[in-house]
Coordinates of C-alpha atoms in Angstrom, one line a residue:
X129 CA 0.0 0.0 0.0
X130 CA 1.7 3.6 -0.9
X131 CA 2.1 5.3 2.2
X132 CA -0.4 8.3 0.9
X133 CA -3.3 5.9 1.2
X134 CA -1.9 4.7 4.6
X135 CA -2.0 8.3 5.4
X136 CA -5.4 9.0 4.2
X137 CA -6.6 6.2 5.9
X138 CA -5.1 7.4 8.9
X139 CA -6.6 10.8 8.7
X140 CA -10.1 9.7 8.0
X141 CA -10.3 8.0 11.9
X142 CA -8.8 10.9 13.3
X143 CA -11.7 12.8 11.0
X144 CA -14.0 10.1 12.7
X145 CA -12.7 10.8 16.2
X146 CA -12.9 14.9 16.4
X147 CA -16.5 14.8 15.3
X148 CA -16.9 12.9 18.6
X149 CA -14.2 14.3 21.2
X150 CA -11.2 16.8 20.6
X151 CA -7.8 15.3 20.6
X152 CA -4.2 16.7 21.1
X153 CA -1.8 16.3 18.1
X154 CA 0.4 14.1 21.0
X155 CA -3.2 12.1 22.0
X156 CA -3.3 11.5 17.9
X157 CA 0.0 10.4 17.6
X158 CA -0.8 7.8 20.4
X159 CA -3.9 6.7 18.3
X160 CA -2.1 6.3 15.3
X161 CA 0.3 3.7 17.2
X162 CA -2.4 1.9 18.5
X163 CA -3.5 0.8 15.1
X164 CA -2.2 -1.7 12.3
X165 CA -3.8 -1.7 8.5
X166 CA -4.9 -4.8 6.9
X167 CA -6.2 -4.9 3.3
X168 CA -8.9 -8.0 2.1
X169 CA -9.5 -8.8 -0.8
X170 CA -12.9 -9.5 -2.1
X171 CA -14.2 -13.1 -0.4
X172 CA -11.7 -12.9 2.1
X173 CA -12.6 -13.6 5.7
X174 CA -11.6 -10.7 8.0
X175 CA -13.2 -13.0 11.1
X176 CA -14.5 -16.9 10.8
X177 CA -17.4 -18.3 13.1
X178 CA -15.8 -19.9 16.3
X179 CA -12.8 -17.8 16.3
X180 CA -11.5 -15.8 18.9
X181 CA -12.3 -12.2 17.8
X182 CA -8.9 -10.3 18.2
X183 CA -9.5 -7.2 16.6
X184 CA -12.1 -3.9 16.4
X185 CA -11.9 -2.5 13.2
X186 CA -12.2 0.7 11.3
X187 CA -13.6 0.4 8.3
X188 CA -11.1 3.0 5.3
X189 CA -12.2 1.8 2.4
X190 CA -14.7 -1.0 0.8
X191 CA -17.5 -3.2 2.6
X192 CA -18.0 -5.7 4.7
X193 CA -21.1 -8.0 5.7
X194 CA -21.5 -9.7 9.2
X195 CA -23.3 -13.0 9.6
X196 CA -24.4 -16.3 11.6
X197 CA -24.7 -19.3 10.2
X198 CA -27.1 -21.4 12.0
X199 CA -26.7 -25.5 12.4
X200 CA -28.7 -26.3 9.4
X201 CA -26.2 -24.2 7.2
X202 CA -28.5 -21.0 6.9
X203 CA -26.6 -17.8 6.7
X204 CA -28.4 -14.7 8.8
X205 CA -26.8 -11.5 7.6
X206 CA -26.2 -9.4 11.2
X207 CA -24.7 -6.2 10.0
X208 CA -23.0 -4.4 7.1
X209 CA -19.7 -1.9 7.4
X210 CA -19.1 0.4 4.7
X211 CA -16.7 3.4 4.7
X212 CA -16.2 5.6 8.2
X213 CA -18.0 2.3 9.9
X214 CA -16.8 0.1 13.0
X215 CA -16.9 -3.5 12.5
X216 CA -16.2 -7.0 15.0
X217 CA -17.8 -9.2 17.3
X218 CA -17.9 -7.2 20.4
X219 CA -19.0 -10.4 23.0
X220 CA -16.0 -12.1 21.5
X221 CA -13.9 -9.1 21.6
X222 CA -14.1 -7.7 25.0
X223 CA -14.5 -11.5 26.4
X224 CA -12.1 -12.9 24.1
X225 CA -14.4 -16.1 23.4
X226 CA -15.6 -17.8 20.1
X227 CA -17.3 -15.6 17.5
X228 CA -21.1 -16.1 16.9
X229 CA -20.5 -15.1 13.5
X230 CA -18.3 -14.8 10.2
X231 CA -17.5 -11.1 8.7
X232 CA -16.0 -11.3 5.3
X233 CA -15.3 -8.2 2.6
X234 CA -17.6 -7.9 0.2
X235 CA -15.2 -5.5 -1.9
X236 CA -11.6 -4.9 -1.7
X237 CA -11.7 -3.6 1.6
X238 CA -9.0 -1.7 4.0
X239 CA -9.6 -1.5 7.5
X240 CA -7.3 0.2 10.6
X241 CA -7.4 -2.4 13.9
X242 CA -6.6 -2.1 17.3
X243 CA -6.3 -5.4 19.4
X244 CA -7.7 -5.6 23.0
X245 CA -4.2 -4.9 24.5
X246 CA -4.1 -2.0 22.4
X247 CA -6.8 -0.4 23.4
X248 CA -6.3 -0.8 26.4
X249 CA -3.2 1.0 26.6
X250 CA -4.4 3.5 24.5
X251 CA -7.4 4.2 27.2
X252 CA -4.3 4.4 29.6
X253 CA -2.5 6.7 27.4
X254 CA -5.8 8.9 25.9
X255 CA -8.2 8.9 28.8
X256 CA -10.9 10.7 26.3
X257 CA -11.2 7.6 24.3
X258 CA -13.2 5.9 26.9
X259 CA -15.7 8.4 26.1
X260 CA -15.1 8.0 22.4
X261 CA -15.6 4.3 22.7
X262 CA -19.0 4.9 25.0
X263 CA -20.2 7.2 22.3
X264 CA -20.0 4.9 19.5
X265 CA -21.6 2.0 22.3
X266 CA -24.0 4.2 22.3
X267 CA -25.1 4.7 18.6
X268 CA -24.8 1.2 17.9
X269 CA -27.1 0.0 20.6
X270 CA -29.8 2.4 19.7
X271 CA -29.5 1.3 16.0
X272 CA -29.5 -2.3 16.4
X273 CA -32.9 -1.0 19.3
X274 CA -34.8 1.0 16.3
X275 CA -33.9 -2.0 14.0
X276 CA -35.6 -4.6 16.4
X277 CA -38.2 -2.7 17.0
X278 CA -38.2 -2.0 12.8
X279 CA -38.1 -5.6 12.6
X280 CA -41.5 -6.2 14.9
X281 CA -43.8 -3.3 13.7
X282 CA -43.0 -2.8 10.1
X283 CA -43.9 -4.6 7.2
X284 CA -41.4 -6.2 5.1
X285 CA -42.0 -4.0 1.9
X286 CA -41.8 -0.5 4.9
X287 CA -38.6 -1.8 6.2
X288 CA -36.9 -2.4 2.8
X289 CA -37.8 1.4 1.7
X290 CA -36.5 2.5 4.9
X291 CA -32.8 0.7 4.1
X292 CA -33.0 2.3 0.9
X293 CA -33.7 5.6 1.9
X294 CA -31.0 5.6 4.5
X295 CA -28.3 3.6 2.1
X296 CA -29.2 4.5 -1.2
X297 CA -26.3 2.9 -2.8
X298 CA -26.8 -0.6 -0.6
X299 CA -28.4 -2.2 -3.8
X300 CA -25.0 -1.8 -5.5
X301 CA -23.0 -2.8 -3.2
X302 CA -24.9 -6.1 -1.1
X303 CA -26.2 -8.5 -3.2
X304 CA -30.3 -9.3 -3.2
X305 CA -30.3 -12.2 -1.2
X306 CA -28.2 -10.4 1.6
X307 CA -30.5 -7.0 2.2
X308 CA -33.2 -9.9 2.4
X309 CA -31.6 -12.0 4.9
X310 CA -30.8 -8.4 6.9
X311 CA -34.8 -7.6 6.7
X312 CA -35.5 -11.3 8.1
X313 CA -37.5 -11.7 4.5
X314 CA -36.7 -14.5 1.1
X315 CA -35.2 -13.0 -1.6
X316 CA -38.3 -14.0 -3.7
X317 CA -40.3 -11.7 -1.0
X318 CA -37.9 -9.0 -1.6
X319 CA -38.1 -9.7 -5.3
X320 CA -42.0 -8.7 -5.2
X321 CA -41.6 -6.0 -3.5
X322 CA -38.7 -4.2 -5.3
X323 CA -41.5 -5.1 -8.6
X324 CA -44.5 -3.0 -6.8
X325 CA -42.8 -0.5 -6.0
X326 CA -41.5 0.0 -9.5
X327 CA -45.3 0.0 -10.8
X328 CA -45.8 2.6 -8.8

């Protein structure tokens, strides 16, 4: 990787952590220690069911789709990570035990990760990232709240329009069958839909 894009990379999560708490150019440089690149290519695992998670990671560049895959061999897409997104199995993170699921690049992907000793000498180092981290706890928890709660009062075809609205470039980039598995409906349900609402 040239070292511009390592840069840019680099500056994006600082980008991502000033719109959340203000940092010192030293508290920076500490960040940027704390955290190793990886590139995937497309199809390539960045975590496999039943491992140990070891990593949180930022996504740079590309996309990345999270799911379980149940004992009859049914894949349940969790959660997607595109640019400026966070991405890792937080149970097996923080309690460094067995993921519940797979998380594999769906593009060419680069992502920035910090390990659990990592962070936690970075938390050492940059107190104010323990309130960065608590933020982004935060959000996710009330996402993955309005998307349950999505998920028990909406109608399929309401929920799909809803994704769309918010990601309008999510049918380019996550095939059909996965935005169905995300809603909880068959890809020949969202099929239907995707036809009445281009009737209309």
């Amino acid at each position: 990787m040239k070292e511009s894009d390592m840069n840019n990379c680099f500056d994006a999560i600082l980008q991502h952590i000033d719109r959340r708490i203000s940092l010192s150019d030293g508290e920076k440089n500490h960040v940027r220690a704390a955290f190793s690149i990886r590139e995937l290519l497309p199809r390539q695992y960045l975590l496999a069911q039943g491992e140990v998670c070891r990593y949180e990671s930022y996504v740079c560049k590309g996309f990345l789709r999270s799911f379980h895959v149940d004992a009859r061999g049914n894949e349940h897409t969790l959660h997607f990570a595109l640019e400026d997104w966070w991405i890792s199995d937080l149970n097996s993170f923080i309690r460094q035990k067995p993921a519940s699921r797979n998380i594999i690049a769906l593009e060419k992907t680069v992502v920035l990760q910090i390990d659990i000793e990592q962070r936690e000498e970075l938390l050492l180092l940059v107190p104010k990232m323990e309130r960065f981290w608590r933020i982004l706890n935060e959000h996710a928890s009330m996402a993955q709240d309005e998307r349950i709660l999505n998920n028990i009062s909406m109608p399929g075809a309401e929920r799909y329009q809803a994704l769309v609205k918010k990601y309008p470039d999510i049918e380019q980039r996550l095939p059909q069958k996965h935005i169905a598995s995300f809603l909880g409906i068959t890809p020949v349900f969202l099929s239907q839909i995707r036809k009445e609402i281009a009737k209309k």
